[in-house]
Short mmCIF file of C-alpha atoms in Angstrom, two decimals:
data_model
loop_
_atom_site.label_atom_id
_atom_site.label_comp_id
_atom_site.label_asym_id
_atom_site.label_seq_id
_atom_site.Cartn_x
_atom_site.Cartn_y
_atom_site.Cartn_z
CA UNK A 1 -74.22 161.76 -1.85
CA UNK A 2 -72.82 164.96 -3.55
CA UNK A 3 -70.64 165.04 -6.96
CA UNK A 4 -70.56 169.23 -7.63
CA UNK A 5 -68.62 171.11 -10.54
CA UNK A 6 -68.62 174.41 -10.72
CA UNK A 7 -66.55 175.54 -14.05
CA UNK A 8 -65.30 179.33 -14.28
CA UNK A 9 -65.89 181.41 -17.61
CA UNK A 10 -63.07 182.09 -19.53
CA UNK A 11 -64.54 183.40 -22.41
CA UNK A 12 -61.31 184.59 -23.91
CA UNK A 13 -59.16 182.19 -22.00
CA UNK A 14 -56.87 179.14 -23.07
CA UNK A 15 -57.69 176.79 -19.37
CA UNK A 16 -60.37 175.98 -18.34
CA UNK A 17 -60.88 175.33 -14.49
CA UNK A 18 -63.10 173.16 -12.03
CA UNK A 19 -63.12 172.49 -8.66
CA UNK A 20 -64.84 169.28 -7.50
CA UNK A 21 -66.02 168.59 -4.10
CA UNK A 22 -66.60 164.69 -2.78
CA UNK A 23 -68.98 165.20 0.11
CA UNK A 24 -70.74 162.03 2.48
CA UNK A 25 -73.84 162.94 4.18
CA UNK A 26 -72.46 167.08 4.33
CA UNK A 27 -68.96 166.38 5.23
CA UNK A 28 -66.48 167.42 2.98
CA UNK A 29 -64.22 163.90 1.82
CA UNK A 30 -61.89 166.52 -0.54
CA UNK A 31 -61.58 169.19 -2.78
CA UNK A 32 -59.59 169.56 -5.76
CA UNK A 33 -59.31 171.38 -9.36
CA UNK A 34 -58.99 170.50 -13.04
CA UNK A 35 -57.13 172.18 -15.68
CA UNK A 36 -58.10 172.13 -19.04
CA UNK A 37 -55.82 173.96 -21.37
CA UNK A 38 -58.33 174.20 -24.77
CA UNK A 39 -56.14 173.62 -27.89
CA UNK A 40 -57.61 174.59 -31.47
CA UNK A 41 -59.51 171.49 -33.36
CA UNK A 42 -58.11 170.06 -36.13
CA UNK A 43 -60.28 171.11 -39.02
CA UNK A 44 -60.95 168.91 -42.01
CA UNK A 45 -59.09 170.29 -45.57
CA UNK A 46 -61.50 169.71 -48.06
CA UNK A 47 -60.67 169.05 -51.59
CA UNK A 48 -63.77 170.68 -53.04
CA UNK A 49 -64.65 174.23 -51.71
CA UNK A 50 -68.35 173.42 -52.79
CA UNK A 51 -68.79 170.96 -50.40
CA UNK A 52 -67.41 172.96 -47.56
CA UNK A 53 -69.25 175.57 -47.79
CA UNK A 54 -72.70 173.62 -48.28
CA UNK A 55 -71.81 172.06 -44.73
CA UNK A 56 -70.64 175.05 -43.12
CA UNK A 57 -74.01 176.94 -44.08
CA UNK A 58 -76.27 174.11 -43.21
CA UNK A 59 -78.56 174.66 -41.10
CA UNK A 60 -80.66 171.17 -40.98
CA UNK A 61 -78.66 169.52 -40.17
CA UNK A 62 -75.96 171.74 -38.17
CA UNK A 63 -72.41 170.72 -39.37
CA UNK A 64 -70.49 173.40 -37.90
CA UNK A 65 -71.57 173.56 -34.79
CA UNK A 66 -68.81 176.52 -32.91
CA UNK A 67 -69.91 178.75 -36.33
CA UNK A 68 -66.33 179.18 -37.21
CA UNK A 69 -66.63 178.21 -41.02
CA UNK A 70 -65.06 175.97 -40.35
CA UNK A 71 -65.42 172.35 -40.25
CA UNK A 72 -63.28 170.21 -37.68
CA UNK A 73 -62.53 166.29 -37.50
CA UNK A 74 -64.71 166.31 -33.82
CA UNK A 75 -67.81 167.94 -35.73
CA UNK A 76 -68.02 165.08 -38.56
CA UNK A 77 -67.78 162.67 -36.29
CA UNK A 78 -70.91 164.25 -33.99
CA UNK A 79 -72.69 164.41 -37.51
CA UNK A 80 -75.90 162.20 -37.50
CA UNK A 81 -76.90 162.49 -40.75
CA UNK A 82 -75.09 165.32 -43.64
CA UNK A 83 -77.46 167.83 -45.91
CA UNK A 84 -78.45 167.45 -49.24
CA UNK A 85 -76.13 168.16 -52.46
CA UNK A 86 -78.74 167.37 -54.72
CA UNK A 87 -77.94 169.31 -58.43
CA UNK A 88 -75.05 170.80 -57.15
CA UNK A 89 -71.82 171.27 -58.82
CA UNK A 90 -69.14 169.22 -56.46
CA UNK A 91 -66.69 167.20 -57.91
CA UNK A 92 -65.01 165.15 -55.42
CA UNK A 93 -66.23 164.05 -50.96
CA UNK A 94 -63.73 161.78 -50.11
CA UNK A 95 -64.03 163.58 -46.64
CA UNK A 96 -67.36 162.00 -46.13
CA UNK A 97 -65.29 159.14 -44.38
CA UNK A 98 -64.46 160.98 -41.53
CA UNK A 99 -68.49 161.56 -40.88
CA UNK A 100 -68.17 157.97 -39.09
CA UNK A 101 -71.46 158.44 -36.85
CA UNK A 102 -73.54 158.63 -40.35
CA UNK A 103 -75.32 155.73 -40.60
CA UNK A 104 -78.01 156.44 -43.67
CA UNK A 105 -77.24 158.26 -47.29
CA UNK A 106 -80.38 160.32 -47.31
CA UNK A 107 -82.96 160.12 -50.07
CA UNK A 108 -81.70 162.15 -53.36
CA UNK A 109 -78.44 163.18 -51.09
CA UNK A 110 -76.43 163.40 -54.15
CA UNK A 111 -78.24 162.97 -57.48
CA UNK A 112 -77.62 164.67 -60.63
CA UNK A 113 -74.89 165.52 -59.17
CA UNK A 114 -73.61 165.69 -62.40
CA UNK A 115 -70.01 166.72 -62.44
CA UNK A 116 -69.10 164.64 -59.11
CA UNK A 117 -66.23 162.01 -59.85
CA UNK A 118 -65.32 160.91 -56.43
CA UNK A 119 -66.37 160.19 -52.87
CA UNK A 120 -66.08 157.39 -49.85
CA UNK A 121 -68.04 156.75 -48.13
CA UNK A 122 -68.57 156.29 -43.90
CA UNK A 123 -67.03 152.81 -43.00
CA UNK A 124 -70.09 152.01 -40.89
CA UNK A 125 -72.73 152.40 -43.50
CA UNK A 126 -76.00 151.18 -43.08
CA UNK A 127 -78.18 152.64 -45.67
CA UNK A 128 -77.91 154.25 -49.10
CA UNK A 129 -81.79 155.09 -49.61
CA UNK A 130 -83.64 155.90 -52.69
CA UNK A 131 -82.03 157.88 -55.74
CA UNK A 132 -78.95 158.60 -53.51
CA UNK A 133 -76.48 158.52 -56.27
CA UNK A 134 -79.41 159.13 -59.37
CA UNK A 135 -77.57 160.78 -62.48
CA UNK A 136 -74.46 161.07 -61.16
CA UNK A 137 -73.28 160.34 -65.01
CA UNK A 138 -69.24 160.92 -64.30
CA UNK A 139 -68.76 158.93 -61.26
CA UNK A 140 -66.51 156.01 -62.02
CA UNK A 141 -66.27 154.05 -58.99
CA UNK A 142 -67.56 153.65 -55.66
CA UNK A 143 -66.58 151.51 -52.86
CA UNK A 144 -69.55 150.35 -50.73
CA UNK A 145 -68.70 149.57 -46.93
CA UNK A 146 -69.20 145.90 -45.56
CA UNK A 147 -71.40 147.31 -43.34
CA UNK A 148 -74.16 148.24 -45.79
CA UNK A 149 -77.35 146.35 -45.43
CA UNK A 150 -79.95 148.77 -47.61
CA UNK A 151 -80.27 149.90 -50.85
CA UNK A 152 -82.80 152.01 -51.64
CA UNK A 153 -85.22 152.27 -54.79
CA UNK A 154 -83.41 154.13 -57.84
CA UNK A 155 -79.94 154.65 -55.85
CA UNK A 156 -77.62 154.35 -58.62
CA UNK A 157 -79.69 154.78 -61.57
CA UNK A 158 -78.16 156.57 -64.43
CA UNK A 159 -74.40 156.62 -62.66
CA UNK A 160 -73.69 156.01 -66.90
CA UNK A 161 -69.96 155.59 -66.12
CA UNK A 162 -70.00 153.33 -63.14
CA UNK A 163 -67.92 150.74 -64.13
CA UNK A 164 -67.83 147.53 -61.44
CA UNK A 165 -70.12 147.54 -58.32
CA UNK A 166 -69.46 144.84 -55.43
CA UNK A 167 -72.85 144.33 -53.19
CA UNK A 168 -72.15 143.93 -49.71
CA UNK A 169 -73.00 140.29 -48.10
CA UNK A 170 -75.72 141.85 -45.53
CA UNK A 171 -77.65 143.47 -48.16
CA UNK A 172 -80.79 140.82 -49.31
CA UNK A 173 -82.23 142.91 -51.78
CA UNK A 174 -82.14 145.12 -55.35
CA UNK A 175 -84.87 147.36 -55.38
CA UNK A 176 -86.02 148.82 -58.46
CA UNK A 177 -84.09 150.68 -61.01
CA UNK A 178 -81.23 150.04 -58.58
CA UNK A 179 -78.44 149.97 -61.86
CA UNK A 180 -81.11 151.23 -64.71
CA UNK A 181 -79.03 152.77 -67.76
CA UNK A 182 -75.51 152.33 -66.18
CA UNK A 183 -74.25 151.66 -69.43
CA UNK A 184 -70.16 151.24 -68.47
CA UNK A 185 -71.29 148.90 -65.92
CA UNK A 186 -69.43 145.36 -67.12
CA UNK A 187 -69.09 143.97 -63.78
CA UNK A 188 -71.12 143.05 -60.49
CA UNK A 189 -70.90 141.17 -57.69
CA UNK A 190 -73.41 139.82 -55.97
CA UNK A 191 -73.63 139.02 -52.25
CA UNK A 192 -74.67 135.26 -51.20
CA UNK A 193 -77.68 136.29 -49.08
CA UNK A 194 -79.91 138.18 -51.45
CA UNK A 195 -82.91 137.27 -51.99
CA UNK A 196 -84.92 139.66 -54.29
CA UNK A 197 -84.24 141.99 -57.34
CA UNK A 198 -86.55 144.69 -58.43
CA UNK A 199 -88.38 146.21 -61.73
CA UNK A 200 -85.72 147.16 -64.38
CA UNK A 201 -83.05 146.66 -61.64
CA UNK A 202 -80.20 146.37 -64.28
CA UNK A 203 -82.51 147.50 -67.60
CA UNK A 204 -80.72 148.98 -69.81
CA UNK A 205 -76.76 148.32 -68.57
CA UNK A 206 -75.02 147.62 -71.99
CA UNK A 207 -71.62 146.83 -71.05
CA UNK A 208 -73.14 144.14 -69.03
CA UNK A 209 -71.74 140.96 -70.48
CA UNK A 210 -72.29 138.16 -67.43
CA UNK A 211 -74.17 137.83 -64.67
CA UNK A 212 -74.18 135.07 -61.78
CA UNK A 213 -77.37 135.17 -60.04
CA UNK A 214 -76.80 133.55 -56.38
CA UNK A 215 -79.45 130.45 -55.35
CA UNK A 216 -80.60 132.75 -52.83
CA UNK A 217 -82.61 134.85 -54.90
CA UNK A 218 -86.09 133.31 -54.85
CA UNK A 219 -87.62 136.35 -56.72
CA UNK A 220 -87.05 138.62 -59.74
CA UNK A 221 -89.55 141.37 -60.79
CA UNK A 222 -90.14 142.40 -64.53
CA UNK A 223 -87.76 143.71 -66.83
CA UNK A 224 -84.87 143.09 -64.75
CA UNK A 225 -82.29 142.61 -67.71
CA UNK A 226 -84.49 144.50 -70.21
CA UNK A 227 -81.82 145.79 -72.89
CA UNK A 228 -78.67 144.63 -71.78
CA UNK A 229 -77.44 144.81 -75.50
CA UNK A 230 -74.29 143.01 -74.59
CA UNK A 231 -75.65 140.16 -71.81
CA UNK A 232 -74.16 137.11 -73.37
CA UNK A 233 -74.54 134.84 -70.36
CA UNK A 234 -76.06 134.50 -67.17
CA UNK A 235 -76.30 131.66 -64.51
CA UNK A 236 -79.91 131.77 -63.01
CA UNK A 237 -80.23 130.92 -59.63
CA UNK A 238 -81.59 127.29 -59.08
CA UNK A 239 -84.51 128.76 -56.77
CA UNK A 240 -86.36 130.85 -59.13
CA UNK A 241 -89.83 129.77 -60.04
CA UNK A 242 -90.47 131.82 -62.44
CA UNK A 243 -88.72 133.86 -65.50
CA UNK A 244 -90.89 137.25 -65.17
CA UNK A 245 -92.07 139.79 -67.61
CA UNK A 246 -89.46 141.14 -70.03
CA UNK A 247 -87.11 139.69 -68.28
CA UNK A 248 -84.40 139.64 -71.09
CA UNK A 249 -86.90 141.75 -74.00
CA UNK A 250 -84.29 142.82 -76.50
CA UNK A 251 -81.33 140.75 -75.02
CA UNK A 252 -79.56 140.02 -78.66
CA UNK A 253 -76.64 139.32 -77.66
CA UNK A 254 -77.81 136.45 -74.94
CA UNK A 255 -76.67 132.82 -76.73
CA UNK A 256 -76.83 130.81 -73.28
CA UNK A 257 -78.98 130.72 -70.76
CA UNK A 258 -79.96 127.42 -68.61
CA UNK A 259 -83.16 128.00 -66.33
CA UNK A 260 -83.78 126.32 -62.72
CA UNK A 261 -85.59 122.96 -62.91
CA UNK A 262 -88.03 124.69 -60.27
CA UNK A 263 -89.23 126.87 -62.95
CA UNK A 264 -93.27 126.55 -63.42
CA UNK A 265 -93.68 129.67 -66.06
CA UNK A 266 -91.48 132.26 -68.62
CA UNK A 267 -93.20 135.46 -68.78
CA UNK A 268 -94.71 137.42 -71.66
CA UNK A 269 -92.12 138.91 -73.70
CA UNK A 270 -89.74 137.29 -71.64
CA UNK A 271 -86.97 136.78 -74.66
CA UNK A 272 -88.42 139.07 -76.93
CA UNK A 273 -85.45 140.11 -79.72
CA UNK A 274 -82.80 137.65 -77.88
CA UNK A 275 -81.43 137.50 -81.10
CA UNK A 276 -78.30 135.44 -80.49
CA UNK A 277 -80.36 132.59 -78.53
CA UNK A 278 -80.31 129.38 -80.10
CA UNK A 279 -81.63 127.27 -78.12
CA UNK A 280 -82.96 127.16 -74.40
CA UNK A 281 -84.66 123.75 -72.93
CA UNK A 282 -87.63 124.18 -70.34
CA UNK A 283 -87.68 122.74 -67.56
CA UNK A 284 -90.49 119.89 -66.82
CA UNK A 285 -92.56 121.88 -63.84
CA UNK A 286 -93.05 124.85 -66.27
CA UNK A 287 -96.82 124.91 -66.42
CA UNK A 288 -97.38 128.23 -68.53
CA UNK A 289 -95.30 130.25 -71.06
CA UNK A 290 -96.41 133.67 -71.90
CA UNK A 291 -97.46 136.02 -74.88
CA UNK A 292 -94.75 136.40 -77.36
CA UNK A 293 -92.45 134.75 -74.61
CA UNK A 294 -90.09 134.11 -77.66
CA UNK A 295 -91.44 136.61 -80.29
CA UNK A 296 -88.16 137.37 -83.00
CA UNK A 297 -85.71 135.40 -81.63
CA UNK A 298 -84.03 135.17 -85.26
CA UNK A 299 -81.61 132.50 -84.39
CA UNK A 300 -83.98 130.15 -82.25
CA UNK A 301 -83.26 126.82 -83.72
CA UNK A 302 -84.60 124.61 -81.00
CA UNK A 303 -86.67 124.67 -77.75
CA UNK A 304 -87.06 121.66 -75.75
CA UNK A 305 -90.50 120.80 -73.46
CA UNK A 306 -89.65 118.22 -71.11
CA UNK A 307 -93.00 118.03 -69.38
CA UNK A 308 -95.41 115.28 -70.44
CA UNK A 309 -98.26 117.63 -69.83
CA UNK A 310 -98.67 120.32 -72.04
CA UNK A 311 -98.12 124.09 -70.47
CA UNK A 312 -100.82 126.59 -70.89
CA UNK A 313 -99.30 128.57 -74.26
CA UNK A 314 -99.92 132.26 -75.07
CA UNK A 315 -100.40 133.67 -78.74
CA UNK A 316 -97.03 134.44 -80.66
CA UNK A 317 -95.08 133.05 -78.37
CA UNK A 318 -92.69 131.98 -81.49
CA UNK A 319 -93.56 134.71 -83.68
CA UNK A 320 -91.11 135.68 -86.60
CA UNK A 321 -88.81 132.88 -85.21
CA UNK A 322 -86.99 130.76 -87.65
CA UNK A 323 -89.04 128.42 -89.92
CA UNK A 324 -86.65 125.70 -89.52
CA UNK A 325 -87.43 126.15 -85.69
CA UNK A 326 -87.67 122.54 -84.02
CA UNK A 327 -90.04 122.08 -80.71
CA UNK A 328 -89.18 118.63 -78.80
CA UNK A 329 -91.47 117.25 -76.91
CA UNK A 330 -91.54 114.20 -75.07
CA UNK A 331 -92.08 110.93 -76.95
CA UNK A 332 -96.03 109.84 -77.30
CA UNK A 333 -96.99 113.86 -76.59
CA UNK A 334 -97.89 114.44 -79.99
CA UNK A 335 -101.37 114.25 -79.98
CA UNK A 336 -101.34 115.85 -76.28
CA UNK A 337 -99.21 118.90 -77.42
CA UNK A 338 -101.25 119.06 -80.54
CA UNK A 339 -104.57 119.05 -79.03
CA UNK A 340 -104.00 120.93 -76.55
CA UNK A 341 -105.33 124.90 -76.11
CA UNK A 342 -102.98 127.29 -77.47
CA UNK A 343 -101.09 125.09 -79.23
CA UNK A 344 -102.76 124.74 -82.45
CA UNK A 345 -100.56 127.16 -83.91
CA UNK A 346 -97.36 125.71 -83.83
CA UNK A 347 -98.39 122.08 -84.46
CA UNK A 348 -95.71 122.15 -87.62
CA UNK A 349 -92.72 123.34 -84.86
CA UNK A 350 -93.59 120.34 -83.35
CA UNK A 351 -91.06 117.14 -83.27
CA UNK A 352 -90.94 114.18 -80.54
CA UNK A 353 -87.47 113.25 -78.98
CA UNK A 354 -86.42 109.76 -79.13
CA UNK A 355 -87.50 107.33 -77.16
#
């Protein structure tokens, strides 16, 4: 009923001993000694001395637990979080992969690390918190582990040199400003399980040419692709019911887009300044087209409304569009469209389609 250890103290020794006694009902059954030879733990060789300095000097969290001025592999593996590197001049932190117990990159942990070029994340990482890598302007690539489930607000905003990003399958939301201002981001792969894309998530991604929005996405917020100057083609989720306000504003290269049959509304300024858009079909379920939705679409030649019931339409929807614009409406609906609220300023563009 007793397992007793007595460990001898050897502050400067290399051997540790423990005597073990096994007793039952007060009777000694067996006694033996365990010896352990102390060995020096292998330390991590950091490519960037500033990273090592920050880790060694960190008190909360305490990483250098034996206070020897080094970070050993066991110390890294025991750490549950990392200190902030925000605004520092670190250049690389590939050794972060050895911090295997870290499951979240803290908010703003690497924000404004303007000379950071390389970092490797722990393979069991679950979360990248808000603004974690915001403003890492020369970071060119970052591989996200398959375990990742959450990407926070503004996580990669202003990472101007990121060129490619593969979002892991377990991520269901992209929060607001996730990739805003990632000027060189040209290839993004979104997971099939993605459900939500937040406000300004890709705004200002000027190198993005084409993107596929998986059908799991049911909600997008405003301004998602605003000022994506070179975006030419986008596949939208078949389960989207609305094109929010300013979704594609200033997407001057957008040539081709097919709206989901479930689309019910097109928001304010949704396609404003889409100067390369030549035609678009608004599905039968569309009940609302917001103010200035197609404002200054210089090359827009044809807009087809499928519904026999005229949708509610805002002011200046087709302002500064070509005089040759045709608004196709179903056969036999000219009177309904002409007399519908808000449609009087567009009568000259209405053309009934053939039976």
